[in-house]
Amino acid sequence: MTFDTKARQRAKTSIVKSAAVQNYPGGRPVLPPVVRASTVLFDSVEQMEIARSKRDVSKVFTYGAKGNPTAFCLEDAISELDGGYRTRLFPTGLAAIAMVFTAYLSPGDHILIADCVYQPVRRLVKNFCQKFGIRATYFEPSGSDLDDKIEKGTRAIYAEYPGSILYELCDMVELASFAKRHALLLIADNTWGSGLQYSPLRLGADVSIIAATKYLGGHADVMMGAVTTTEEAWAPLFTMCDTFGMAVSADDAYLVLRGMRSLSARLAAHEHGALQVARWLCTQSDVAHVFCPALPAHPQHSLWLRDCSGTNGLVSFEFRNVDEEGSRRFLNALRVFGIGASWGGFESLATPCYMQDERTLSEWSGRGPVIRLHIGLEDPDDLIEDLRIGFASCQGVRTAR
Ligand SMILES: *Cc1c(COP(=O)(O)O)cnc(C)c1O
């Protein structure tokens, strides 16, 4: 599998451009400086007033809560990578999602949410939307029930491509044309695609959210969220971010910028390892299903071929004839894979999934336990050996079917 050269080029230019921050006598560093600041000083009241008058339309350094030069570099790099007008940064990916809800929805509004969303979005619906009189309806990732579920007050569609854990694919082009017909805002969680392997804004979405905690940071040492929008969709987000005082530290912005420099090389390696592990899992008798959009057996594989330039390190699988207890033994036997939440770092992870909490429209009961693997940058042969030991440790607790 090769990476789309245009996407690779995009990643490269956005990273090169971000270095040109400031000139020093003698030369300039490759990397942008880390500019830590709350207070920003001006030479005169007039200079301060001019800077302040510009800050609602352009990136000017006026106060730490309005952003800092290191974070501005990162915003520009993500805008270019994800193909948008501008970007705002948040302390976590979930905070980015929450601010999108806050910025674009009002009491009385209705939002359509893909049933395959990142699970904490359901908590946002329960604890935030319900409290503020915003109604939400889950729709099939295929979009087949949208005509039935749209209402008079529907304002937005919230999609995730591909869905968390099972990687259902929605057709963003179709969603965009539906949204356009009904004057809805189309919001997409693009954490999986990282702006490099998938670009919802280029397919017609208005708002793209990336948890930079994952592949942009890439080293399991920083939390961050990013929201990139089209020019038309920008103003409400920008206003609400400043109203709520949303800002990230220069140190964290620096870590994400540094991670982005190797994004395309890391993703190629994650993809290589994940495909090798996914193909091996398909041959295992303890495995009922392997979930990965790059596998030809994936139900919407042709959509993946059409819209993506690659896959990442994520592969999930469903056990066959192994119960919860067996699944636990499997996880506890692993030595190379870590047991832990999140993904996108250099290290391999295995996480149990609680499918009963993950979907509203489909039933998981009667099916086997699911584990999500994140294939890191280790040797895939070592990872397969580790999984082999895991499967061997389930023996004796297989369910008879
Ligand atoms: C991890 C994740 C988030 C949230 O990111 P955090 O930085 O962990 O808050 C949002 N969406 C998706 C699809 C994710 O995988």
CSV table of C-alpha atoms and ligand atoms in Angstrom, one decimal:
chain,number,residue,atom,x,y,z
A,1,MET,CA,0.0,0.0,0.0
A,2,THR,CA,1.5,3.4,-0.9
A,3,PHE,CA,0.8,6.8,0.5
A,4,ASP,CA,-0.9,9.3,-1.7
A,5,THR,CA,2.0,11.6,-2.7
A,6,LYS,CA,-0.1,14.7,-2.5
A,7,ALA,CA,-1.0,14.0,1.1
A,8,ARG,CA,2.7,13.3,1.9
A,9,GLN,CA,3.7,16.6,0.2
A,10,ARG,CA,1.0,18.4,2.3
A,11,ALA,CA,2.4,17.0,5.5
A,12,LYS,CA,5.9,18.1,4.5
A,13,THR,CA,5.0,21.7,3.5
A,14,SER,CA,2.9,22.3,6.6
A,15,ILE,CA,5.8,21.2,8.7
A,16,VAL,CA,8.5,23.2,6.9
A,17,LYS,CA,6.4,26.4,6.9
A,18,SER,CA,5.9,26.1,10.7
A,19,ALA,CA,9.6,26.6,11.3
A,20,ALA,CA,9.8,30.2,10.1
A,21,VAL,CA,8.8,32.1,13.2
A,22,GLN,CA,11.4,34.7,14.0
A,23,ASN,CA,14.8,35.8,12.8
A,24,TYR,CA,17.8,35.8,15.1
A,25,PRO,CA,21.2,37.4,14.4
A,26,GLY,CA,23.2,34.8,12.6
A,27,GLY,CA,20.6,32.4,11.5
A,28,ARG,CA,17.4,30.6,12.5
A,29,PRO,CA,16.7,27.3,14.2
A,30,VAL,CA,15.0,24.4,12.4
A,31,LEU,CA,12.3,24.4,15.1
A,32,PRO,CA,10.0,27.2,16.2
A,33,PRO,CA,10.8,28.5,19.7
A,34,VAL,CA,8.6,27.6,22.7
A,35,VAL,CA,7.1,30.9,23.7
A,36,ARG,CA,5.7,30.6,27.2
A,37,ALA,CA,3.6,33.6,28.2
A,38,SER,CA,0.6,34.9,30.0
A,39,THR,CA,1.3,38.7,29.8
A,40,VAL,CA,2.4,40.1,26.5
A,41,LEU,CA,4.2,43.5,26.6
A,42,PHE,CA,3.8,46.4,24.2
A,43,ASP,CA,5.9,49.4,23.6
A,44,SER,CA,3.0,51.8,23.8
A,45,VAL,CA,-0.8,51.9,24.4
A,46,GLU,CA,-1.3,52.6,20.7
A,47,GLN,CA,0.6,49.5,19.7
A,48,MET,CA,-1.4,47.5,22.2
A,49,GLU,CA,-4.7,48.9,20.8
A,50,ILE,CA,-3.7,48.1,17.2
A,51,ALA,CA,-2.8,44.5,18.1
A,52,ARG,CA,-6.0,44.1,20.0
A,53,SER,CA,-8.1,45.5,17.2
A,54,LYS,CA,-6.7,42.8,14.9
A,55,ARG,CA,-7.0,39.8,17.1
A,56,ASP,CA,-10.6,38.9,16.2
A,57,VAL,CA,-9.6,38.4,12.6
A,58,SER,CA,-6.0,37.4,12.6
A,59,LYS,CA,-3.5,35.5,14.8
A,60,VAL,CA,-1.8,38.2,16.9
A,61,PHE,CA,0.0,37.7,20.1
A,62,THR,CA,-1.9,39.8,22.7
A,63,TYR,CA,-2.4,37.6,25.8
A,64,GLY,CA,-1.7,33.9,26.6
A,65,ALA,CA,-5.4,33.0,26.7
A,66,LYS,CA,-5.7,34.1,23.1
A,67,GLY,CA,-2.9,31.8,21.9
A,68,ASN,CA,0.9,31.9,21.7
A,69,PRO,CA,3.3,31.9,18.7
A,70,THR,CA,4.2,28.2,19.2
A,71,ALA,CA,0.5,27.2,19.2
A,72,PHE,CA,-0.1,29.5,16.1
A,73,CYS,CA,2.5,27.5,14.3
A,74,LEU,CA,0.8,24.3,15.1
A,75,GLU,CA,-2.6,25.7,14.1
A,76,ASP,CA,-1.2,26.7,10.7
A,77,ALA,CA,0.3,23.2,10.2
A,78,ILE,CA,-2.9,21.4,11.1
A,79,SER,CA,-5.0,23.8,8.9
A,80,GLU,CA,-2.8,23.0,6.0
A,81,LEU,CA,-2.7,19.3,6.7
A,82,ASP,CA,-6.4,18.9,7.1
A,83,GLY,CA,-7.3,21.3,4.3
A,84,GLY,CA,-9.1,24.0,6.2
A,85,TYR,CA,-9.2,27.7,6.7
A,86,ARG,CA,-8.1,28.0,10.3
A,87,THR,CA,-7.7,25.8,13.4
A,88,ARG,CA,-8.2,26.2,17.2
A,89,LEU,CA,-6.5,24.0,19.8
A,90,PHE,CA,-7.9,22.5,23.0
A,91,PRO,CA,-6.5,20.7,26.1
A,92,THR,CA,-8.0,17.4,24.9
A,93,GLY,CA,-9.7,15.9,21.9
A,94,LEU,CA,-12.9,15.6,24.0
A,95,ALA,CA,-12.7,19.3,24.9
A,96,ALA,CA,-12.5,20.0,21.2
A,97,ILE,CA,-15.7,18.0,20.5
A,98,ALA,CA,-17.5,19.7,23.5
A,99,MET,CA,-16.6,23.2,22.2
A,100,VAL,CA,-17.9,22.3,18.7
A,101,PHE,CA,-21.2,21.4,20.3
A,102,THR,CA,-21.2,24.6,22.3
A,103,ALA,CA,-20.3,26.8,19.4
A,104,TYR,CA,-22.7,25.5,16.8
A,105,LEU,CA,-25.8,24.3,18.7
A,106,SER,CA,-28.4,26.3,20.7
A,107,PRO,CA,-31.3,25.2,23.0
A,108,GLY,CA,-34.1,23.8,20.8
A,109,ASP,CA,-31.7,22.5,18.2
A,110,HIS,CA,-31.5,18.9,17.1
A,111,ILE,CA,-28.3,17.1,16.0
A,112,LEU,CA,-28.0,13.8,14.1
A,113,ILE,CA,-25.1,11.7,15.4
A,114,ALA,CA,-23.5,8.7,13.7
A,115,ASP,CA,-24.1,5.6,15.9
A,116,CYS,CA,-20.4,4.6,15.6
A,117,VAL,CA,-19.1,7.6,17.5
A,118,TYR,CA,-16.3,7.7,20.0
A,119,GLN,CA,-18.1,6.6,23.1
A,120,PRO,CA,-17.6,9.7,25.3
A,121,VAL,CA,-19.7,11.7,22.8
A,122,ARG,CA,-22.7,9.8,24.2
A,123,ARG,CA,-21.8,11.2,27.6
A,124,LEU,CA,-21.7,14.7,26.1
A,125,VAL,CA,-25.2,14.1,24.8
A,126,LYS,CA,-26.4,12.9,28.1
A,127,ASN,CA,-24.8,15.4,30.4
A,128,PHE,CA,-24.6,18.5,28.2
A,129,CYS,CA,-27.2,18.4,25.4
A,130,GLN,CA,-30.0,17.1,27.6
A,131,LYS,CA,-29.3,19.8,30.2
A,132,PHE,CA,-29.3,22.6,27.6
A,133,GLY,CA,-32.4,21.4,25.6
A,134,ILE,CA,-30.4,20.2,22.6
A,135,ARG,CA,-31.9,17.0,21.2
A,136,ALA,CA,-29.8,14.3,19.6
A,137,THR,CA,-30.7,11.2,17.5
A,138,TYR,CA,-28.3,8.5,16.5
A,139,PHE,CA,-28.3,7.4,12.8
A,140,GLU,CA,-26.9,4.4,11.0
A,141,PRO,CA,-23.3,5.1,9.8
A,142,SER,CA,-24.4,4.2,6.3
A,143,GLY,CA,-26.8,7.2,6.4
A,144,SER,CA,-29.7,5.0,5.3
A,145,ASP,CA,-32.1,6.3,7.9
A,146,LEU,CA,-31.2,10.1,7.7
A,147,ASP,CA,-34.4,10.9,5.7
A,148,ASP,CA,-36.5,9.4,8.5
A,149,LYS,CA,-34.6,11.1,11.3
A,150,ILE,CA,-34.1,14.6,10.1
A,151,GLU,CA,-36.5,17.0,11.9
A,152,LYS,CA,-37.6,20.6,11.7
A,153,GLY,CA,-35.0,21.8,14.2
A,154,THR,CA,-32.1,19.7,12.9
A,155,ARG,CA,-29.0,21.9,12.6
A,156,ALA,CA,-26.1,19.6,12.2
A,157,ILE,CA,-24.8,16.1,11.4
A,158,TYR,CA,-22.0,14.7,13.5
A,159,ALA,CA,-20.1,11.9,11.8
A,160,GLU,CA,-16.9,9.9,12.6
A,161,TYR,CA,-14.9,8.3,9.9
A,162,PRO,CA,-14.3,5.4,10.4
A,163,GLY,CA,-16.4,4.6,13.5
A,164,SER,CA,-14.6,3.8,16.8
A,165,ILE,CA,-13.7,0.2,17.4
A,166,LEU,CA,-15.6,-1.4,14.4
A,167,TYR,CA,-14.5,1.1,11.7
A,168,GLU,CA,-17.9,1.4,10.0
A,169,LEU,CA,-17.4,3.9,7.1
A,170,CYS,CA,-19.8,6.6,6.2
A,171,ASP,CA,-19.9,8.2,2.7
A,172,MET,CA,-18.8,11.7,3.5
A,173,VAL,CA,-19.6,12.9,0.0
A,174,GLU,CA,-23.2,11.6,0.4
A,175,LEU,CA,-23.5,13.1,3.9
A,176,ALA,CA,-22.2,16.5,2.5
A,177,SER,CA,-24.8,16.5,-0.2
A,178,PHE,CA,-27.6,15.6,2.3
A,179,ALA,CA,-26.3,18.4,4.6
A,180,LYS,CA,-26.2,20.9,1.8
A,181,ARG,CA,-29.8,20.0,0.7
A,182,HIS,CA,-31.1,20.6,4.2
A,183,ALA,CA,-28.8,23.5,5.1
A,184,LEU,CA,-27.1,21.5,7.9
A,185,LEU,CA,-23.6,21.8,9.3
A,186,LEU,CA,-21.5,18.7,8.7
A,187,ILE,CA,-19.1,17.9,11.5
A,188,ALA,CA,-16.6,15.1,11.3
A,189,ASP,CA,-14.3,13.5,13.8
A,190,ASN,CA,-11.1,12.9,11.8
A,191,THR,CA,-8.9,11.5,14.5
A,192,TRP,CA,-8.5,8.2,12.7
A,193,GLY,CA,-7.3,9.9,9.4
A,194,SER,CA,-5.0,12.5,11.1
A,195,GLY,CA,-5.5,14.8,8.1
A,196,LEU,CA,-3.0,12.7,6.2
A,197,GLN,CA,-4.9,9.5,5.4
A,198,TYR,CA,-8.4,11.1,5.2
A,199,SER,CA,-9.7,14.7,4.8
A,200,PRO,CA,-13.4,15.2,5.5
A,201,LEU,CA,-13.1,19.0,4.7
A,202,ARG,CA,-11.9,18.1,1.2
A,203,LEU,CA,-15.0,15.8,0.8
A,204,GLY,CA,-17.5,18.5,1.8
A,205,ALA,CA,-17.5,18.6,5.6
A,206,ASP,CA,-17.6,22.0,7.3
A,207,VAL,CA,-15.8,21.2,10.6
A,208,SER,CA,-13.1,18.6,11.2
A,209,ILE,CA,-12.0,17.5,14.7
A,210,ILE,CA,-8.7,15.7,15.4
A,211,ALA,CA,-7.6,14.4,18.8
A,212,ALA,CA,-3.9,15.4,18.4
A,213,THR,CA,-3.3,13.2,21.5
A,214,LYS,CA,-3.2,10.3,19.0
A,215,TYR,CA,-1.0,10.3,15.9
A,216,LEU,CA,-0.1,14.0,15.6
A,217,GLY,CA,1.5,13.9,19.1
A,218,GLY,CA,2.5,10.3,18.4
A,219,HIS,CA,4.5,9.5,21.5
A,220,ALA,CA,1.9,9.0,24.3
A,221,ASP,CA,3.1,12.1,26.2
A,222,VAL,CA,0.7,14.9,25.4
A,223,MET,CA,-3.0,15.5,25.3
A,224,MET,CA,-4.5,17.9,22.7
A,225,GLY,CA,-7.5,18.5,20.5
A,226,ALA,CA,-7.8,20.5,17.3
A,227,VAL,CA,-10.8,21.8,15.3
A,228,THR,CA,-10.3,23.0,11.7
A,229,THR,CA,-13.1,24.5,9.7
A,230,THR,CA,-13.9,26.0,6.4
A,231,GLU,CA,-13.9,29.8,6.1
A,232,GLU,CA,-17.7,30.0,6.3
A,233,ALA,CA,-17.9,27.9,9.4
A,234,TRP,CA,-15.1,29.6,11.3
A,235,ALA,CA,-16.7,32.6,13.2
A,236,PRO,CA,-18.9,30.7,15.7
A,237,LEU,CA,-16.0,28.5,16.8
A,238,PHE,CA,-13.6,31.3,17.1
A,239,THR,CA,-16.0,33.5,19.1
A,240,MET,CA,-16.9,30.7,21.5
A,241,CYS,CA,-13.3,29.6,22.1
A,242,ASP,CA,-12.3,33.1,23.1
A,243,THR,CA,-15.5,33.4,25.3
A,244,PHE,CA,-14.5,30.2,27.1
A,245,GLY,CA,-10.8,31.0,27.3
A,246,MET,CA,-9.6,28.0,25.4
A,247,ALA,CA,-5.8,27.8,25.0
A,248,VAL,CA,-3.0,25.3,25.1
A,249,SER,CA,0.5,25.6,26.5
A,250,ALA,CA,3.4,26.4,24.2
A,251,ASP,CA,5.2,23.3,25.6
A,252,ASP,CA,2.3,21.0,24.5
A,253,ALA,CA,2.0,22.7,21.2
A,254,TYR,CA,5.7,22.2,20.7
A,255,LEU,CA,5.4,18.4,21.4
A,256,VAL,CA,2.6,18.0,18.9
A,257,LEU,CA,4.5,20.0,16.2
A,258,ARG,CA,7.5,17.8,16.8
A,259,GLY,CA,5.4,14.7,16.5
A,260,MET,CA,3.9,15.9,13.2
A,261,ARG,CA,7.4,16.0,11.6
A,262,SER,CA,7.4,12.2,11.5
A,263,LEU,CA,3.7,11.7,11.0
A,264,SER,CA,3.9,10.3,7.5
A,265,ALA,CA,6.8,8.0,8.2
A,266,ARG,CA,5.2,6.7,11.4
A,267,LEU,CA,1.9,6.1,9.7
A,268,ALA,CA,3.5,4.1,6.9
A,269,ALA,CA,5.2,1.9,9.6
A,270,HIS,CA,1.9,1.6,11.7
A,271,GLU,CA,0.1,0.6,8.5
A,272,HIS,CA,2.7,-2.0,7.5
A,273,GLY,CA,2.5,-3.6,10.9
A,274,ALA,CA,-1.2,-3.4,11.3
A,275,LEU,CA,-1.8,-5.1,7.9
A,276,GLN,CA,0.6,-7.9,8.8
A,277,VAL,CA,-1.1,-8.5,12.1
A,278,ALA,CA,-4.7,-8.1,10.7
A,279,ARG,CA,-4.0,-10.7,8.0
A,280,TRP,CA,-2.5,-13.1,10.6
A,281,LEU,CA,-5.6,-12.6,12.9
A,282,CYS,CA,-7.8,-13.6,9.9
A,283,THR,CA,-6.2,-17.0,9.9
A,284,GLN,CA,-6.7,-17.7,13.7
A,285,SER,CA,-9.4,-20.2,14.8
A,286,ASP,CA,-10.1,-18.2,18.0
A,287,VAL,CA,-11.1,-15.1,15.9
A,288,ALA,CA,-14.6,-14.6,14.5
A,289,HIS,CA,-14.1,-11.2,12.9
A,290,VAL,CA,-11.2,-8.9,12.2
A,291,PHE,CA,-12.2,-5.2,11.9
A,292,CYS,CA,-10.0,-3.0,9.7
A,293,PRO,CA,-11.2,-1.0,6.7
A,294,ALA,CA,-8.1,-1.9,4.6
A,295,LEU,CA,-9.1,-5.6,4.5
A,296,PRO,CA,-11.0,-6.5,1.3
A,297,ALA,CA,-13.5,-8.3,3.5
A,298,HIS,CA,-14.6,-5.0,5.2
A,299,PRO,CA,-18.2,-4.3,4.1
A,300,GLN,CA,-17.3,-0.8,2.9
A,301,HIS,CA,-13.8,-1.5,1.7
A,302,SER,CA,-14.5,0.2,-1.7
A,303,LEU,CA,-15.3,3.5,0.2
A,304,TRP,CA,-12.0,3.2,2.0
A,305,LEU,CA,-10.2,2.7,-1.4
A,306,ARG,CA,-12.0,5.7,-2.8
A,307,ASP,CA,-11.4,8.2,0.0
A,308,CYS,CA,-8.3,7.1,2.0
A,309,SER,CA,-4.6,7.1,1.2
A,310,GLY,CA,-3.8,4.4,3.8
A,311,THR,CA,-4.8,2.8,7.1
A,312,ASN,CA,-3.2,3.3,10.5
A,313,GLY,CA,-2.3,1.0,13.4
A,314,LEU,CA,-5.8,0.2,14.6
A,315,VAL,CA,-7.2,-3.3,14.2
A,316,SER,CA,-10.0,-4.8,16.4
A,317,PHE,CA,-11.1,-8.4,16.5
A,318,GLU,CA,-14.0,-10.4,17.9
A,319,PHE,CA,-13.2,-13.7,19.7
A,320,ARG,CA,-14.8,-16.9,18.5
A,321,ASN,CA,-15.9,-19.3,21.3
A,322,VAL,CA,-14.0,-17.4,23.9
A,323,ASP,CA,-15.9,-15.7,26.8
A,324,GLU,CA,-15.1,-12.6,28.9
A,325,GLU,CA,-12.9,-14.7,31.2
A,326,GLY,CA,-10.9,-16.0,28.3
A,327,SER,CA,-10.6,-12.5,26.8
A,328,ARG,CA,-9.1,-11.3,30.2
A,329,ARG,CA,-6.6,-14.2,30.3
A,330,PHE,CA,-5.6,-13.3,26.7
A,331,LEU,CA,-5.0,-9.6,27.7
A,332,ASN,CA,-3.1,-10.5,30.9
A,333,ALA,CA,-0.8,-12.9,29.1
A,334,LEU,CA,0.5,-10.2,26.6
A,335,ARG,CA,4.0,-9.0,27.2
A,336,VAL,CA,4.8,-6.7,24.3
A,337,PHE,CA,1.3,-5.1,24.0
A,338,GLY,CA,0.5,-2.8,26.9
A,339,ILE,CA,-2.9,-2.7,28.4
A,340,GLY,CA,-4.2,0.8,28.2
A,341,ALA,CA,-6.6,3.3,26.7
A,342,SER,CA,-5.9,5.7,23.8
A,343,TRP,CA,-3.8,5.0,20.8
A,344,GLY,CA,-1.5,6.7,18.3
A,345,GLY,CA,1.8,6.4,20.2
A,346,PHE,CA,4.8,4.4,19.1
A,347,GLU,CA,3.8,1.5,21.4
A,348,SER,CA,1.4,-1.3,20.9
A,349,LEU,CA,-1.7,-1.5,23.0
A,350,ALA,CA,-4.5,-3.9,23.6
A,351,THR,CA,-7.8,-2.6,25.1
A,352,PRO,CA,-10.9,-4.5,26.0
A,353,CYS,CA,-14.1,-3.0,24.4
A,354,TYR,CA,-17.4,-2.9,26.2
A,355,MET,CA,-19.6,-3.3,23.2
A,356,GLN,CA,-22.9,-3.0,25.1
A,357,ASP,CA,-22.1,0.7,25.7
A,358,GLU,CA,-20.8,1.5,22.2
A,359,ARG,CA,-23.9,1.4,19.9
A,360,THR,CA,-27.5,2.4,20.2
A,361,LEU,CA,-29.0,1.0,17.0
A,362,SER,CA,-27.3,-2.4,16.9
A,363,GLU,CA,-27.2,-5.2,19.4
A,364,TRP,CA,-24.0,-7.0,20.3
A,365,SER,CA,-25.5,-9.6,22.6
A,366,GLY,CA,-24.8,-13.2,21.6
A,367,ARG,CA,-21.5,-12.2,20.0
A,368,GLY,CA,-17.9,-12.6,21.3
A,369,PRO,CA,-15.8,-10.2,23.3
A,370,VAL,CA,-13.9,-7.5,21.3
A,371,ILE,CA,-10.4,-6.3,21.7
A,372,ARG,CA,-9.0,-3.2,20.0
A,373,LEU,CA,-5.3,-3.5,19.1
A,374,HIS,CA,-3.1,-0.5,18.4
A,375,ILE,CA,-0.1,-1.7,16.4
A,376,GLY,CA,2.9,0.3,17.3
A,377,LEU,CA,6.3,0.6,15.8
A,378,GLU,CA,7.7,-2.7,17.2
A,379,ASP,CA,8.6,-5.6,14.9
A,380,PRO,CA,5.3,-7.1,13.7
A,381,ASP,CA,6.8,-10.6,14.1
A,382,ASP,CA,7.3,-9.9,17.8
A,383,LEU,CA,3.7,-8.7,18.1
A,384,ILE,CA,2.3,-11.8,16.4
A,385,GLU,CA,4.3,-14.0,18.7
A,386,ASP,CA,2.9,-12.1,21.7
A,387,LEU,CA,-0.7,-12.6,20.3
A,388,ARG,CA,0.0,-16.3,19.8
A,389,ILE,CA,0.9,-16.5,23.5
A,390,GLY,CA,-2.3,-14.6,24.4
A,391,PHE,CA,-4.5,-17.0,22.4
A,392,ALA,CA,-2.7,-20.0,23.9
A,393,SER,CA,-3.6,-18.7,27.4
A,394,CYS,CA,-7.4,-18.7,26.6
A,395,GLN,CA,-7.3,-22.5,26.4
A,396,GLY,CA,-9.4,-24.2,28.9
A,397,VAL,CA,-11.9,-21.3,29.1
A,398,ARG,CA,-13.3,-21.6,25.7
A,399,THR,CA,-17.1,-21.6,25.6
A,400,ALA,CA,-18.7,-24.6,24.0
A,401,ARG,CA,-21.0,-23.5,21.2
B,1,LIG,C1,-9.3,9.6,21.5
B,1,LIG,C2,-10.3,10.1,20.7
B,1,LIG,C3,-10.9,11.4,21.0
B,1,LIG,C4,-10.6,12.1,22.2
B,1,LIG,O1,-9.3,12.5,22.4
B,1,LIG,P1,-8.7,12.8,23.9
B,1,LIG,O2,-7.5,13.7,23.6
B,1,LIG,O3,-8.4,11.5,24.4
B,1,LIG,O4,-9.8,13.5,24.7
B,1,LIG,C5,-11.9,11.8,20.1
B,1,LIG,N1,-12.3,11.1,19.0
B,1,LIG,C6,-11.7,9.9,18.7
B,1,LIG,C7,-12.2,9.2,17.5
B,1,LIG,C8,-10.7,9.4,19.6
B,1,LIG,O5,-10.2,8.2,19.3
